[in-house]
PDB file of C-alpha atoms in Angstrom:
ATOM      1  CA  UNK A   1     -33.995 -25.587  67.258  1.00 47.00           C
ATOM      2  CA  UNK A   2     -31.493 -24.559  64.594  1.00 49.00           C
ATOM      3  CA  UNK A   3     -28.177 -25.038  66.360  1.00 59.00           C
ATOM      4  CA  UNK A   4     -27.368 -28.473  65.051  1.00 88.00           C
ATOM      5  CA  UNK A   5     -28.430 -28.372  61.404  1.00 94.00           C
ATOM      6  CA  UNK A   6     -24.843 -27.869  60.159  1.00 95.00           C
ATOM      7  CA  UNK A   7     -23.479 -30.679  62.340  1.00 95.00           C
ATOM      8  CA  UNK A   8     -26.302 -32.949  61.190  1.00 94.00           C
ATOM      9  CA  UNK A   9     -25.611 -32.163  57.544  1.00 96.00           C
ATOM     10  CA  UNK A  10     -21.877 -32.765  57.916  1.00 96.00           C
ATOM     11  CA  UNK A  11     -22.447 -36.022  59.801  1.00 95.00           C
ATOM     12  CA  UNK A  12     -24.935 -37.309  57.218  1.00 95.00           C
ATOM     13  CA  UNK A  13     -22.692 -36.286  54.334  1.00 95.00           C
ATOM     14  CA  UNK A  14     -19.756 -38.134  55.876  1.00 95.00           C
ATOM     15  CA  UNK A  15     -21.550 -41.488  55.867  1.00 94.00           C
ATOM     16  CA  UNK A  16     -20.636 -44.050  53.206  1.00 95.00           C
ATOM     17  CA  UNK A  17     -22.298 -43.421  49.863  1.00 95.00           C
ATOM     18  CA  UNK A  18     -23.937 -40.142  50.817  1.00 95.00           C
ATOM     19  CA  UNK A  19     -21.485 -37.838  49.062  1.00 95.00           C
ATOM     20  CA  UNK A  20     -21.923 -39.738  45.796  1.00 95.00           C
ATOM     21  CA  UNK A  21     -25.699 -39.785  46.239  1.00 94.00           C
ATOM     22  CA  UNK A  22     -25.854 -36.065  47.008  1.00 93.00           C
ATOM     23  CA  UNK A  23     -23.639 -35.146  44.052  1.00 94.00           C
ATOM     24  CA  UNK A  24     -25.854 -37.286  41.761  1.00 92.00           C
ATOM     25  CA  UNK A  25     -28.960 -35.528  43.093  1.00 92.00           C
ATOM     26  CA  UNK A  26     -27.309 -32.123  42.755  1.00 92.00           C
ATOM     27  CA  UNK A  27     -26.268 -32.895  39.169  1.00 90.00           C
ATOM     28  CA  UNK A  28     -29.938 -33.555  38.365  1.00 89.00           C
ATOM     29  CA  UNK A  29     -30.954 -30.189  39.805  1.00 89.00           C
ATOM     30  CA  UNK A  30     -31.955 -31.214  43.332  1.00 92.00           C
ATOM     31  CA  UNK A  31     -31.267 -28.744  46.168  1.00 95.00           C
ATOM     32  CA  UNK A  32     -29.226 -30.997  48.469  1.00 96.00           C
ATOM     33  CA  UNK A  33     -29.297 -28.391  51.245  1.00 97.00           C
ATOM     34  CA  UNK A  34     -33.086 -28.394  51.140  1.00 96.00           C
ATOM     35  CA  UNK A  35     -33.083 -32.212  51.293  1.00 95.00           C
ATOM     36  CA  UNK A  36     -30.648 -32.208  54.242  1.00 95.00           C
ATOM     37  CA  UNK A  37     -32.851 -29.728  56.095  1.00 95.00           C
ATOM     38  CA  UNK A  38     -35.880 -31.868  55.254  1.00 92.00           C
ATOM     39  CA  UNK A  39     -34.170 -34.939  56.719  1.00 92.00           C
ATOM     40  CA  UNK A  40     -33.122 -32.946  59.758  1.00 92.00           C
ATOM     41  CA  UNK A  41     -36.658 -31.712  60.363  1.00 91.00           C
ATOM     42  CA  UNK A  42     -37.956 -35.265  60.111  1.00 88.00           C
ATOM     43  CA  UNK A  43     -35.367 -36.516  62.561  1.00 87.00           C
ATOM     44  CA  UNK A  44     -36.342 -33.717  64.943  1.00 86.00           C
ATOM     45  CA  UNK A  45     -39.965 -34.908  64.792  1.00 84.00           C
ATOM     46  CA  UNK A  46     -41.268 -31.761  63.075  1.00 87.00           C
ATOM     47  CA  UNK A  47     -44.553 -32.439  61.307  1.00 85.00           C
ATOM     48  CA  UNK A  48     -44.415 -32.505  57.532  1.00 87.00           C
ATOM     49  CA  UNK A  49     -47.067 -31.126  55.234  1.00 88.00           C
ATOM     50  CA  UNK A  50     -47.188 -30.148  51.572  1.00 89.00           C
ATOM     51  CA  UNK A  51     -47.612 -26.540  52.630  1.00 91.00           C
ATOM     52  CA  UNK A  52     -44.488 -26.578  54.788  1.00 92.00           C
ATOM     53  CA  UNK A  53     -42.449 -28.290  52.068  1.00 92.00           C
ATOM     54  CA  UNK A  54     -43.625 -25.624  49.627  1.00 94.00           C
ATOM     55  CA  UNK A  55     -42.693 -22.844  52.083  1.00 94.00           C
ATOM     56  CA  UNK A  56     -39.179 -24.314  52.351  1.00 95.00           C
ATOM     57  CA  UNK A  57     -38.821 -24.690  48.580  1.00 95.00           C
ATOM     58  CA  UNK A  58     -39.990 -21.108  47.993  1.00 96.00           C
ATOM     59  CA  UNK A  59     -37.544 -19.847  50.596  1.00 96.00           C
ATOM     60  CA  UNK A  60     -34.709 -21.995  49.232  1.00 97.00           C
ATOM     61  CA  UNK A  61     -34.995 -21.011  45.589  1.00 96.00           C
ATOM     62  CA  UNK A  62     -33.700 -17.401  45.636  1.00 98.00           C
ATOM     63  CA  UNK A  63     -30.549 -18.168  47.672  1.00 97.00           C
ATOM     64  CA  UNK A  64     -29.865 -21.296  45.650  1.00 97.00           C
ATOM     65  CA  UNK A  65     -30.337 -19.564  42.276  1.00 97.00           C
ATOM     66  CA  UNK A  66     -28.603 -16.253  43.046  1.00 98.00           C
ATOM     67  CA  UNK A  67     -25.785 -17.348  45.368  1.00 98.00           C
ATOM     68  CA  UNK A  68     -25.001 -21.071  45.414  1.00 97.00           C
ATOM     69  CA  UNK A  69     -25.521 -22.005  41.764  1.00 96.00           C
ATOM     70  CA  UNK A  70     -23.497 -19.099  40.338  1.00 97.00           C
ATOM     71  CA  UNK A  71     -20.573 -19.935  42.665  1.00 97.00           C
ATOM     72  CA  UNK A  72     -20.799 -23.608  41.685  1.00 95.00           C
ATOM     73  CA  UNK A  73     -20.971 -22.864  37.956  1.00 95.00           C
ATOM     74  CA  UNK A  74     -17.893 -20.644  38.129  1.00 96.00           C
ATOM     75  CA  UNK A  75     -15.948 -23.168  40.213  1.00 95.00           C
ATOM     76  CA  UNK A  76     -16.816 -25.987  37.825  1.00 94.00           C
ATOM     77  CA  UNK A  77     -15.988 -23.848  34.779  1.00 96.00           C
ATOM     78  CA  UNK A  78     -12.490 -23.393  36.151  1.00 96.00           C
ATOM     79  CA  UNK A  79     -11.900 -27.097  36.767  1.00 95.00           C
ATOM     80  CA  UNK A  80      -9.870 -27.881  33.618  1.00 96.00           C
ATOM     81  CA  UNK A  81      -7.944 -24.610  33.416  1.00 96.00           C
ATOM     82  CA  UNK A  82      -7.000 -24.819  37.075  1.00 96.00           C
ATOM     83  CA  UNK A  83      -5.075 -28.020  36.429  1.00 96.00           C
ATOM     84  CA  UNK A  84      -2.459 -26.006  34.501  1.00 97.00           C
ATOM     85  CA  UNK A  85      -2.699 -22.675  36.352  1.00 97.00           C
ATOM     86  CA  UNK A  86      -1.610 -22.563  39.973  1.00 97.00           C
ATOM     87  CA  UNK A  87      -3.168 -19.116  40.598  1.00 97.00           C
ATOM     88  CA  UNK A  88      -6.482 -20.241  39.152  1.00 96.00           C
ATOM     89  CA  UNK A  89      -6.302 -23.461  41.167  1.00 97.00           C
ATOM     90  CA  UNK A  90      -5.898 -21.376  44.313  1.00 97.00           C
ATOM     91  CA  UNK A  91      -8.791 -19.109  43.349  1.00 96.00           C
ATOM     92  CA  UNK A  92     -10.893 -22.215  42.603  1.00 97.00           C
ATOM     93  CA  UNK A  93     -10.212 -23.540  46.109  1.00 97.00           C
ATOM     94  CA  UNK A  94     -11.231 -20.189  47.546  1.00 97.00           C
ATOM     95  CA  UNK A  95     -14.408 -20.354  45.427  1.00 96.00           C
ATOM     96  CA  UNK A  96     -15.103 -23.854  46.806  1.00 96.00           C
ATOM     97  CA  UNK A  97     -14.781 -22.458  50.345  1.00 97.00           C
ATOM     98  CA  UNK A  98     -17.211 -19.647  49.510  1.00 98.00           C
ATOM     99  CA  UNK A  99     -19.656 -22.148  47.994  1.00 96.00           C
ATOM    100  CA  UNK A 100     -19.477 -24.223  51.207  1.00 96.00           C
ATOM    101  CA  UNK A 101     -20.002 -21.105  53.293  1.00 97.00           C
ATOM    102  CA  UNK A 102     -23.052 -20.222  51.162  1.00 98.00           C
ATOM    103  CA  UNK A 103     -24.404 -23.755  51.609  1.00 97.00           C
ATOM    104  CA  UNK A 104     -23.964 -23.497  55.354  1.00 97.00           C
ATOM    105  CA  UNK A 105     -25.874 -20.218  55.350  1.00 97.00           C
ATOM    106  CA  UNK A 106     -28.547 -21.806  53.143  1.00 97.00           C
ATOM    107  CA  UNK A 107     -29.012 -24.630  55.677  1.00 97.00           C
ATOM    108  CA  UNK A 108     -29.229 -22.182  58.530  1.00 95.00           C
ATOM    109  CA  UNK A 109     -31.764 -19.918  56.788  1.00 95.00           C
ATOM    110  CA  UNK A 110     -34.020 -22.878  56.074  1.00 95.00           C
ATOM    111  CA  UNK A 111     -33.676 -24.187  59.601  1.00 93.00           C
ATOM    112  CA  UNK A 112     -34.426 -20.706  60.995  1.00 91.00           C
ATOM    113  CA  UNK A 113     -37.592 -20.581  58.879  1.00 90.00           C
ATOM    114  CA  UNK A 114     -38.740 -23.810  60.505  1.00 88.00           C
ATOM    115  CA  UNK A 115     -38.332 -22.579  64.089  1.00 79.00           C
ATOM    116  CA  UNK A 116     -41.983 -21.583  64.228  1.00 76.00           C
ATOM    117  CA  UNK A 117     -43.090 -25.126  63.448  1.00 78.00           C
ATOM    118  CA  UNK A 118     -43.589 -26.803  66.732  1.00 58.00           C
ATOM    119  CA  UNK A 119     -43.132 -30.516  66.994  1.00 56.00           C
ATOM    120  CA  UNK A 120     -46.527 -31.352  65.822  1.00 51.00           C
ATOM    121  CA  UNK A 121     -49.794 -33.040  65.841  1.00 47.00           C
ATOM    122  CA  UNK A 122     -49.799 -34.082  62.179  1.00 49.00           C
ATOM    123  CA  UNK A 123     -49.070 -37.681  61.170  1.00 46.00           C
ATOM    124  CA  UNK A 124     -46.064 -37.225  58.855  1.00 50.00           C
ATOM    125  CA  UNK A 125     -43.108 -36.529  61.121  1.00 54.00           C
ATOM    126  CA  UNK A 126     -40.490 -38.788  59.573  1.00 70.00           C
ATOM    127  CA  UNK A 127     -37.392 -37.911  57.596  1.00 72.00           C
ATOM    128  CA  UNK A 128     -38.814 -39.958  54.713  1.00 71.00           C
ATOM    129  CA  UNK A 129     -41.997 -37.870  54.658  1.00 74.00           C
ATOM    130  CA  UNK A 130     -39.974 -34.659  54.554  1.00 78.00           C
ATOM    131  CA  UNK A 131     -37.614 -35.980  51.861  1.00 76.00           C
ATOM    132  CA  UNK A 132     -40.505 -37.055  49.693  1.00 74.00           C
ATOM    133  CA  UNK A 133     -42.294 -33.746  50.122  1.00 74.00           C
ATOM    134  CA  UNK A 134     -39.157 -31.747  49.258  1.00 74.00           C
ATOM    135  CA  UNK A 135     -38.138 -33.837  46.249  1.00 74.00           C
ATOM    136  CA  UNK A 136     -41.159 -33.813  43.992  1.00 69.00           C
ATOM    137  CA  UNK A 137     -39.000 -33.363  40.856  1.00 73.00           C
ATOM    138  CA  UNK A 138     -37.018 -36.555  41.509  1.00 69.00           C
ATOM    139  CA  UNK A 139     -38.301 -39.122  39.085  1.00 69.00           C
ATOM    140  CA  UNK A 140     -35.582 -41.428  37.791  1.00 74.00           C
ATOM    141  CA  UNK A 141     -34.671 -44.683  39.475  1.00 74.00           C
ATOM    142  CA  UNK A 142     -31.097 -43.462  40.033  1.00 75.00           C
ATOM    143  CA  UNK A 143     -32.380 -40.302  41.733  1.00 73.00           C
ATOM    144  CA  UNK A 144     -34.734 -42.322  43.938  1.00 73.00           C
ATOM    145  CA  UNK A 145     -31.840 -44.619  44.977  1.00 76.00           C
ATOM    146  CA  UNK A 146     -29.715 -41.584  45.807  1.00 76.00           C
ATOM    147  CA  UNK A 147     -32.572 -40.173  47.903  1.00 68.00           C
ATOM    148  CA  UNK A 148     -32.850 -43.512  49.709  1.00 74.00           C
ATOM    149  CA  UNK A 149     -29.105 -43.380  50.568  1.00 74.00           C
ATOM    150  CA  UNK A 150     -29.574 -39.877  51.968  1.00 74.00           C
ATOM    151  CA  UNK A 151     -32.647 -40.895  53.946  1.00 74.00           C
ATOM    152  CA  UNK A 152     -30.968 -43.981  55.343  1.00 76.00           C
ATOM    153  CA  UNK A 153     -27.952 -41.946  56.436  1.00 77.00           C
ATOM    154  CA  UNK A 154     -30.218 -39.341  58.044  1.00 78.00           C
ATOM    155  CA  UNK A 155     -31.923 -42.067  60.119  1.00 72.00           C
ATOM    156  CA  UNK A 156     -28.518 -43.075  61.478  1.00 72.00           C
ATOM    157  CA  UNK A 157     -27.527 -39.515  62.408  1.00 77.00           C
ATOM    158  CA  UNK A 158     -28.524 -37.723  65.596  1.00 75.00           C
ATOM    159  CA  UNK A 159     -30.570 -34.583  64.889  1.00 71.00           C
TER     160      UNK A 159
END
């Protein structure tokens, strides 16, 4: 079940407006990897429930907080200085590659967690249901619009 989560995420992210939407969500504290996995699960027809969404969020938090966010903070902190320092610019690019690698692992870990969830009997099996369940902290209109862009792109992407 988990073999295509990275391809799905890359394909969704490449669609018009999605990168901007995801960066806006990320800037507001959303876990974009969690949202991409949520959309992928919905597209695969996996039943959504509050309990499953909470399991994913609980599993996502440690990796996000101890691996991805520290890499991102460091990379962003170097942004200005790297403009004038070639060595730091190179290190920053390497940091960006490590952040991307960590995000890929994050996606895979969340997808692996969901392997036990058979395509189900419950009613909520759509990408929208998953995105809503995994984005409870999204409350501004701009965040909701960004989530809609992500959901729309997910619907146009093969799982």
